[in-house]
Amino acid sequence: QECGTARRHEARGCRICLVEARGRLLHLEGQEAGARLSGLTGMFGPAGTPGEWTLSATLACMVLMWFADDLGYYLFHYASHKVPFLWAFHKVHHSIRELSATCSYHHPLEDLCEFFLILLPVALFVRFDSGSTLPAWLALVLSTQVYFIHSSVNIDIGPLRYIFGENRFHRIHHSLEPQHFNKNFGTITPLFDVLFGTAYFPKKGEWPATGLADTPEPDRIFEFVAMPFQPSSSPVQTTA
C-alpha cells in the first residue's frame, strides 16, 4: 500500500508497519517463552490440563522469565553498543529523535541477531513442554513493556523504579547528553545495571533530548533499511 508521496507521510507509514511487525514478533516471543518455561509447572504445582497454570507456577515463571530475559537482553544490548557490527544495526533505533510508544522499533536484522544470540541458545538448553502457554495477562504485560519504556509521558513510579524499568530510566539511555552514554541497558528491571555499574537514575525533572548527534533519523523506508550499511563517523557509541 502506498504511504504517500510526502517524506513525512512515508516515514509515518514506515513506523506503523514496523510497529505492527514488532508486535507480531513480541507475540511469537511470548508464546515461545511460555513453551520454554512451562516445564516449571511440575516444580511448583500439579501440571493439570494443558494451558492451566497454578498461581505459584505463574508467579515463579513470571519472576524467572523477567530476570532471565532481561539478563540475556542486557548482555546483548551492552554488546550492541560495543561491537561495531551490532552497533551498525542498533544505531537505527537510537537515531529516533522523538521517543514515543510507537517508536520502539528496531532494524529487522537486529531482531534476527537477537534471535540467534539469545533465543536460540536458550532454546537448546531449556526443556520444552507442549500444550501449555503463557497466561494472557502476563503475556500482555511483557509485550507492552517495550512500549511503556519508550513512551513520551513523564511518569515517576517512585521507589518502584529501583525494581521495575520505567520510561524515565530508559530515556537516559537514548539521551543526546554525553554523561548519559552507555547507561541503563536493562528494560524490565534496572537491577542488572546496578549490578554491572551502568545504572543512572534520573534526577527530578531530568528529561533529556534523544537521538544521535551524527546520525539523522531515517525518513524513508529505503534509508531505514540501508542505514546499517552506510559509512559512519562513529563505529560505536562513545563513552563520556
mmCIF file of C-alpha atoms in Angstrom:
data_model
loop_
_atom_site.group_PDB
_atom_site.id
_atom_site.type_symbol
_atom_site.label_atom_id
_atom_site.label_comp_id
_atom_site.label_asym_id
_atom_site.label_seq_id
_atom_site.Cartn_x
_atom_site.Cartn_y
_atom_site.Cartn_z
ATOM 1 C CA GLN A 1 0.000 0.000 0.000
ATOM 2 C CA GLU A 2 1.296 3.474 -0.860
ATOM 3 C CA CYS A 3 2.347 5.524 2.192
ATOM 4 C CA GLY A 4 2.037 8.773 0.314
ATOM 5 C CA THR A 5 4.412 10.898 -1.672
ATOM 6 C CA ALA A 6 5.458 13.266 1.102
ATOM 7 C CA ARG A 7 8.516 12.282 3.161
ATOM 8 C CA ARG A 8 6.668 12.693 6.454
ATOM 9 C CA HIS A 9 3.786 10.506 5.326
ATOM 10 C CA GLU A 10 6.185 7.854 4.146
ATOM 11 C CA ALA A 11 8.089 7.975 7.442
ATOM 12 C CA ARG A 12 4.834 7.671 9.388
ATOM 13 C CA GLY A 13 3.783 4.707 7.261
ATOM 14 C CA CYS A 14 7.180 3.121 7.834
ATOM 15 C CA ARG A 15 6.768 3.474 11.594
ATOM 16 C CA ILE A 16 3.280 1.943 11.566
ATOM 17 C CA CYS A 17 4.477 -1.060 9.553
ATOM 18 C CA LEU A 18 7.439 -1.541 11.861
ATOM 19 C CA VAL A 19 5.303 -1.330 14.999
ATOM 20 C CA GLU A 20 2.926 -3.945 13.591
ATOM 21 C CA ALA A 21 5.834 -6.238 12.695
ATOM 22 C CA ARG A 22 7.402 -5.749 16.131
ATOM 23 C CA GLY A 23 4.060 -6.578 17.760
ATOM 24 C CA ARG A 24 3.822 -9.841 15.851
ATOM 25 C CA LEU A 25 7.397 -10.694 16.854
ATOM 26 C CA LEU A 26 6.673 -9.968 20.525
ATOM 27 C CA HIS A 27 3.608 -12.216 20.367
ATOM 28 C CA LEU A 28 5.706 -15.055 18.960
ATOM 29 C CA GLU A 29 8.444 -14.457 21.536
ATOM 30 C CA GLY A 30 5.870 -14.541 24.339
ATOM 31 C CA GLN A 31 4.453 -17.844 23.103
ATOM 32 C CA GLU A 32 7.966 -19.269 22.746
ATOM 33 C CA ALA A 33 8.927 -18.138 26.232
ATOM 34 C CA GLY A 34 5.766 -19.713 27.607
ATOM 35 C CA ALA A 35 6.679 -23.012 25.955
ATOM 36 C CA ARG A 36 10.228 -22.861 27.296
ATOM 37 C CA LEU A 37 9.168 -22.225 30.870
ATOM 38 C CA SER A 38 6.068 -24.380 31.008
ATOM 39 C CA GLY A 39 8.178 -27.226 32.430
ATOM 40 C CA LEU A 40 8.349 -25.299 35.710
ATOM 41 C CA THR A 41 4.684 -26.060 36.349
ATOM 42 C CA GLY A 42 5.529 -29.502 37.664
ATOM 43 C CA MET A 43 8.013 -27.996 40.135
ATOM 44 C CA PHE A 44 5.555 -25.584 41.730
ATOM 45 C CA GLY A 45 2.220 -27.388 41.481
ATOM 46 C CA PRO A 46 0.263 -30.091 39.672
ATOM 47 C CA ALA A 47 0.555 -29.992 35.922
ATOM 48 C CA GLY A 48 -3.217 -30.051 35.352
ATOM 49 C CA THR A 49 -4.556 -29.996 31.852
ATOM 50 C CA PRO A 50 -2.695 -28.252 29.014
ATOM 51 C CA GLY A 51 -2.939 -24.482 29.335
ATOM 52 C CA GLU A 52 -3.760 -24.498 33.088
ATOM 53 C CA TRP A 53 -1.254 -22.814 35.396
ATOM 54 C CA THR A 54 -1.279 -22.798 39.184
ATOM 55 C CA LEU A 55 -0.778 -19.421 40.845
ATOM 56 C CA SER A 56 2.588 -20.438 42.304
ATOM 57 C CA ALA A 57 3.815 -21.682 38.921
ATOM 58 C CA THR A 58 2.645 -18.483 37.230
ATOM 59 C CA LEU A 59 4.413 -16.233 39.742
ATOM 60 C CA ALA A 60 7.587 -18.332 39.658
ATOM 61 C CA CYS A 61 7.674 -18.305 35.862
ATOM 62 C CA MET A 62 6.973 -14.584 35.797
ATOM 63 C CA VAL A 63 9.928 -13.775 38.058
ATOM 64 C CA LEU A 64 12.288 -16.208 36.343
ATOM 65 C CA MET A 65 11.234 -15.012 32.903
ATOM 66 C CA TRP A 66 11.738 -11.377 33.809
ATOM 67 C CA PHE A 67 15.215 -11.975 35.189
ATOM 68 C CA ALA A 68 16.378 -14.472 32.560
ATOM 69 C CA ASP A 69 15.054 -12.425 29.657
ATOM 70 C CA ASP A 70 16.437 -9.144 30.940
ATOM 71 C CA LEU A 71 19.856 -10.594 31.764
ATOM 72 C CA GLY A 72 20.129 -12.049 28.268
ATOM 73 C CA TYR A 73 18.955 -8.831 26.673
ATOM 74 C CA TYR A 74 21.194 -6.723 28.933
ATOM 75 C CA LEU A 75 24.274 -8.601 27.693
ATOM 76 C CA PHE A 76 23.129 -8.417 24.068
ATOM 77 C CA HIS A 77 22.223 -4.742 24.434
ATOM 78 C CA TYR A 78 25.599 -3.940 26.015
ATOM 79 C CA ALA A 79 27.383 -5.744 23.179
ATOM 80 C CA SER A 80 25.282 -3.783 20.669
ATOM 81 C CA HIS A 81 26.931 -0.608 21.942
ATOM 82 C CA LYS A 82 30.466 -2.027 21.958
ATOM 83 C CA VAL A 83 30.708 -4.268 18.877
ATOM 84 C CA PRO A 84 30.760 -2.216 15.640
ATOM 85 C CA PHE A 85 28.838 -4.849 13.641
ATOM 86 C CA LEU A 86 25.972 -4.897 16.161
ATOM 87 C CA TRP A 87 26.014 -1.114 16.683
ATOM 88 C CA ALA A 88 25.536 -0.586 12.945
ATOM 89 C CA PHE A 89 22.045 -2.074 13.302
ATOM 90 C CA HIS A 90 21.269 -0.822 16.821
ATOM 91 C CA LYS A 91 22.016 2.811 15.939
ATOM 92 C CA VAL A 92 18.910 2.782 13.726
ATOM 93 C CA HIS A 93 16.848 2.551 16.903
ATOM 94 C CA HIS A 94 18.937 5.218 18.641
ATOM 95 C CA SER A 95 18.543 7.668 15.763
ATOM 96 C CA ILE A 96 14.893 8.232 16.777
ATOM 97 C CA ARG A 97 14.595 11.834 17.963
ATOM 98 C CA GLU A 98 11.047 11.804 19.339
ATOM 99 C CA LEU A 99 10.569 8.796 21.585
ATOM 100 C CA SER A 100 7.022 7.510 21.889
ATOM 101 C CA ALA A 101 5.203 4.218 22.317
ATOM 102 C CA THR A 102 5.046 3.902 18.519
ATOM 103 C CA CYS A 103 8.794 4.447 18.119
ATOM 104 C CA SER A 104 10.100 1.310 19.794
ATOM 105 C CA TYR A 105 11.037 -0.392 16.535
ATOM 106 C CA HIS A 106 14.481 -1.779 15.663
ATOM 107 C CA HIS A 107 16.121 -2.752 12.400
ATOM 108 C CA PRO A 108 14.793 -6.208 11.403
ATOM 109 C CA LEU A 109 18.338 -7.618 11.147
ATOM 110 C CA GLU A 110 18.934 -6.620 14.769
ATOM 111 C CA ASP A 111 15.943 -8.751 15.776
ATOM 112 C CA LEU A 112 17.468 -11.583 13.743
ATOM 113 C CA CYS A 113 20.780 -11.216 15.604
ATOM 114 C CA GLU A 114 18.881 -11.245 18.893
ATOM 115 C CA PHE A 115 17.181 -14.493 17.886
ATOM 116 C CA PHE A 116 20.456 -16.278 17.112
ATOM 117 C CA LEU A 117 22.404 -14.854 20.072
ATOM 118 C CA ILE A 118 19.721 -15.111 22.798
ATOM 119 C CA LEU A 119 16.576 -17.064 21.942
ATOM 120 C CA LEU A 120 18.191 -19.920 20.036
ATOM 121 C CA PRO A 121 20.914 -20.705 22.637
ATOM 122 C CA VAL A 122 18.305 -20.671 25.419
ATOM 123 C CA ALA A 123 16.046 -22.955 23.420
ATOM 124 C CA LEU A 124 18.874 -25.511 23.131
ATOM 125 C CA PHE A 125 19.375 -25.756 26.884
ATOM 126 C CA VAL A 126 15.886 -25.262 28.336
ATOM 127 C CA ARG A 127 13.294 -28.034 28.325
ATOM 128 C CA PHE A 128 10.295 -27.700 26.025
ATOM 129 C CA ASP A 129 6.833 -28.917 27.014
ATOM 130 C CA SER A 130 3.991 -28.745 24.531
ATOM 131 C CA GLY A 131 0.437 -27.824 25.422
ATOM 132 C CA SER A 132 0.974 -25.018 27.969
ATOM 133 C CA THR A 133 1.018 -21.367 27.080
ATOM 134 C CA LEU A 134 1.737 -18.183 28.972
ATOM 135 C CA PRO A 135 -1.277 -16.694 30.804
ATOM 136 C CA ALA A 136 -2.835 -13.950 28.685
ATOM 137 C CA TRP A 137 -2.429 -11.215 31.330
ATOM 138 C CA LEU A 138 1.278 -11.992 31.759
ATOM 139 C CA ALA A 139 1.890 -12.088 28.013
ATOM 140 C CA LEU A 140 0.161 -8.692 27.772
ATOM 141 C CA VAL A 141 2.390 -7.164 30.475
ATOM 142 C CA LEU A 142 5.583 -8.480 28.883
ATOM 143 C CA SER A 143 4.603 -7.428 25.369
ATOM 144 C CA THR A 144 3.647 -3.865 26.358
ATOM 145 C CA GLN A 145 6.738 -3.149 28.491
ATOM 146 C CA VAL A 146 8.771 -2.172 25.448
ATOM 147 C CA TYR A 147 6.142 0.426 24.518
ATOM 148 C CA PHE A 148 5.959 1.842 28.037
ATOM 149 C CA ILE A 149 9.699 2.458 28.393
ATOM 150 C CA HIS A 150 9.718 4.393 25.100
ATOM 151 C CA SER A 151 6.580 6.419 25.847
ATOM 152 C CA SER A 152 6.718 10.215 25.899
ATOM 153 C CA VAL A 153 4.657 10.630 29.082
ATOM 154 C CA ASN A 154 6.842 11.652 32.032
ATOM 155 C CA ILE A 155 5.778 9.092 34.653
ATOM 156 C CA ASP A 156 7.515 8.795 38.021
ATOM 157 C CA ILE A 157 6.758 5.443 39.676
ATOM 158 C CA GLY A 158 8.588 6.402 42.870
ATOM 159 C CA PRO A 159 10.679 3.795 44.744
ATOM 160 C CA LEU A 160 9.419 1.092 42.382
ATOM 161 C CA ARG A 161 11.828 2.470 39.789
ATOM 162 C CA TYR A 162 14.630 0.618 41.579
ATOM 163 C CA ILE A 163 12.906 -2.691 40.760
ATOM 164 C CA PHE A 164 10.951 -2.119 37.530
ATOM 165 C CA GLY A 165 12.114 -0.400 34.366
ATOM 166 C CA GLU A 166 10.392 2.906 33.622
ATOM 167 C CA ASN A 167 10.430 5.292 30.682
ATOM 168 C CA ARG A 168 12.406 7.973 32.565
ATOM 169 C CA PHE A 169 15.160 5.438 33.227
ATOM 170 C CA HIS A 170 15.258 4.236 29.615
ATOM 171 C CA ARG A 171 15.101 7.765 28.188
ATOM 172 C CA ILE A 172 18.509 8.361 29.760
ATOM 173 C CA HIS A 173 19.800 5.509 27.594
ATOM 174 C CA HIS A 174 18.616 7.384 24.471
ATOM 175 C CA SER A 175 19.923 10.751 25.658
ATOM 176 C CA LEU A 176 21.984 13.100 23.490
ATOM 177 C CA GLU A 177 23.998 14.205 26.518
ATOM 178 C CA PRO A 178 27.444 12.526 26.747
ATOM 179 C CA GLN A 179 27.199 11.857 30.500
ATOM 180 C CA HIS A 180 24.297 9.516 29.753
ATOM 181 C CA PHE A 181 26.064 7.441 27.087
ATOM 182 C CA ASN A 182 26.271 3.680 27.706
ATOM 183 C CA LYS A 183 23.918 3.782 30.685
ATOM 184 C CA ASN A 184 20.688 1.922 31.523
ATOM 185 C CA PHE A 185 20.802 -1.120 29.239
ATOM 186 C CA GLY A 186 18.088 -3.069 31.098
ATOM 187 C CA THR A 187 14.469 -2.893 30.003
ATOM 188 C CA ILE A 188 12.421 -4.876 32.526
ATOM 189 C CA THR A 189 14.483 -4.134 35.642
ATOM 190 C CA PRO A 190 17.403 -1.809 36.461
ATOM 191 C CA LEU A 191 18.944 -4.413 38.783
ATOM 192 C CA PHE A 192 21.482 -5.642 36.232
ATOM 193 C CA ASP A 193 22.544 -2.066 35.514
ATOM 194 C CA VAL A 194 23.094 -1.600 39.235
ATOM 195 C CA LEU A 195 24.998 -4.904 39.432
ATOM 196 C CA PHE A 196 27.292 -4.119 36.492
ATOM 197 C CA GLY A 197 27.762 -0.418 37.273
ATOM 198 C CA THR A 198 25.849 1.061 34.305
ATOM 199 C CA ALA A 199 22.832 2.456 36.182
ATOM 200 C CA TYR A 200 21.949 6.152 36.068
ATOM 201 C CA PHE A 201 18.742 7.075 37.848
ATOM 202 C CA PRO A 202 17.422 10.388 36.514
ATOM 203 C CA LYS A 203 17.100 13.315 38.853
ATOM 204 C CA LYS A 204 13.784 15.055 39.382
ATOM 205 C CA GLY A 205 12.809 16.878 36.197
ATOM 206 C CA GLU A 206 15.618 15.304 34.156
ATOM 207 C CA TRP A 207 14.117 14.658 30.716
ATOM 208 C CA PRO A 208 16.885 14.941 28.079
ATOM 209 C CA ALA A 209 16.591 15.262 24.323
ATOM 210 C CA THR A 210 17.128 11.991 22.468
ATOM 211 C CA GLY A 211 18.699 10.758 19.249
ATOM 212 C CA LEU A 212 22.196 10.680 17.745
ATOM 213 C CA ALA A 213 24.073 13.902 17.057
ATOM 214 C CA ASP A 214 25.878 12.492 13.999
ATOM 215 C CA THR A 215 23.103 10.280 12.595
ATOM 216 C CA PRO A 216 19.782 11.706 11.372
ATOM 217 C CA GLU A 217 16.610 9.693 11.812
ATOM 218 C CA PRO A 218 15.658 7.995 8.516
ATOM 219 C CA ASP A 219 12.661 9.497 6.725
ATOM 220 C CA ARG A 220 12.185 6.857 4.044
ATOM 221 C CA ILE A 221 11.883 3.085 4.153
ATOM 222 C CA PHE A 222 14.977 2.710 1.966
ATOM 223 C CA GLU A 223 17.008 4.918 4.324
ATOM 224 C CA PHE A 224 15.818 2.848 7.276
ATOM 225 C CA VAL A 225 16.840 -0.444 5.662
ATOM 226 C CA ALA A 226 20.153 0.861 4.283
ATOM 227 C CA MET A 227 21.362 2.826 7.337
ATOM 228 C CA PRO A 228 23.468 -0.015 8.868
ATOM 229 C CA PHE A 229 25.417 -0.309 5.628
ATOM 230 C CA GLN A 230 26.235 3.395 5.296
ATOM 231 C CA PRO A 231 29.657 4.790 6.365
ATOM 232 C CA SER A 232 29.567 6.253 9.881
ATOM 233 C CA SER A 233 31.871 8.613 11.760
ATOM 234 C CA SER A 234 31.120 6.720 14.991
ATOM 235 C CA PRO A 235 31.549 2.916 14.649
ATOM 236 C CA VAL A 236 30.301 2.609 18.251
ATOM 237 C CA GLN A 237 28.691 4.975 20.754
ATOM 238 C CA THR A 238 31.499 6.739 22.575
ATOM 239 C CA THR A 239 31.682 6.871 26.351
ATOM 240 C CA ALA A 240 31.640 10.145 28.250
#
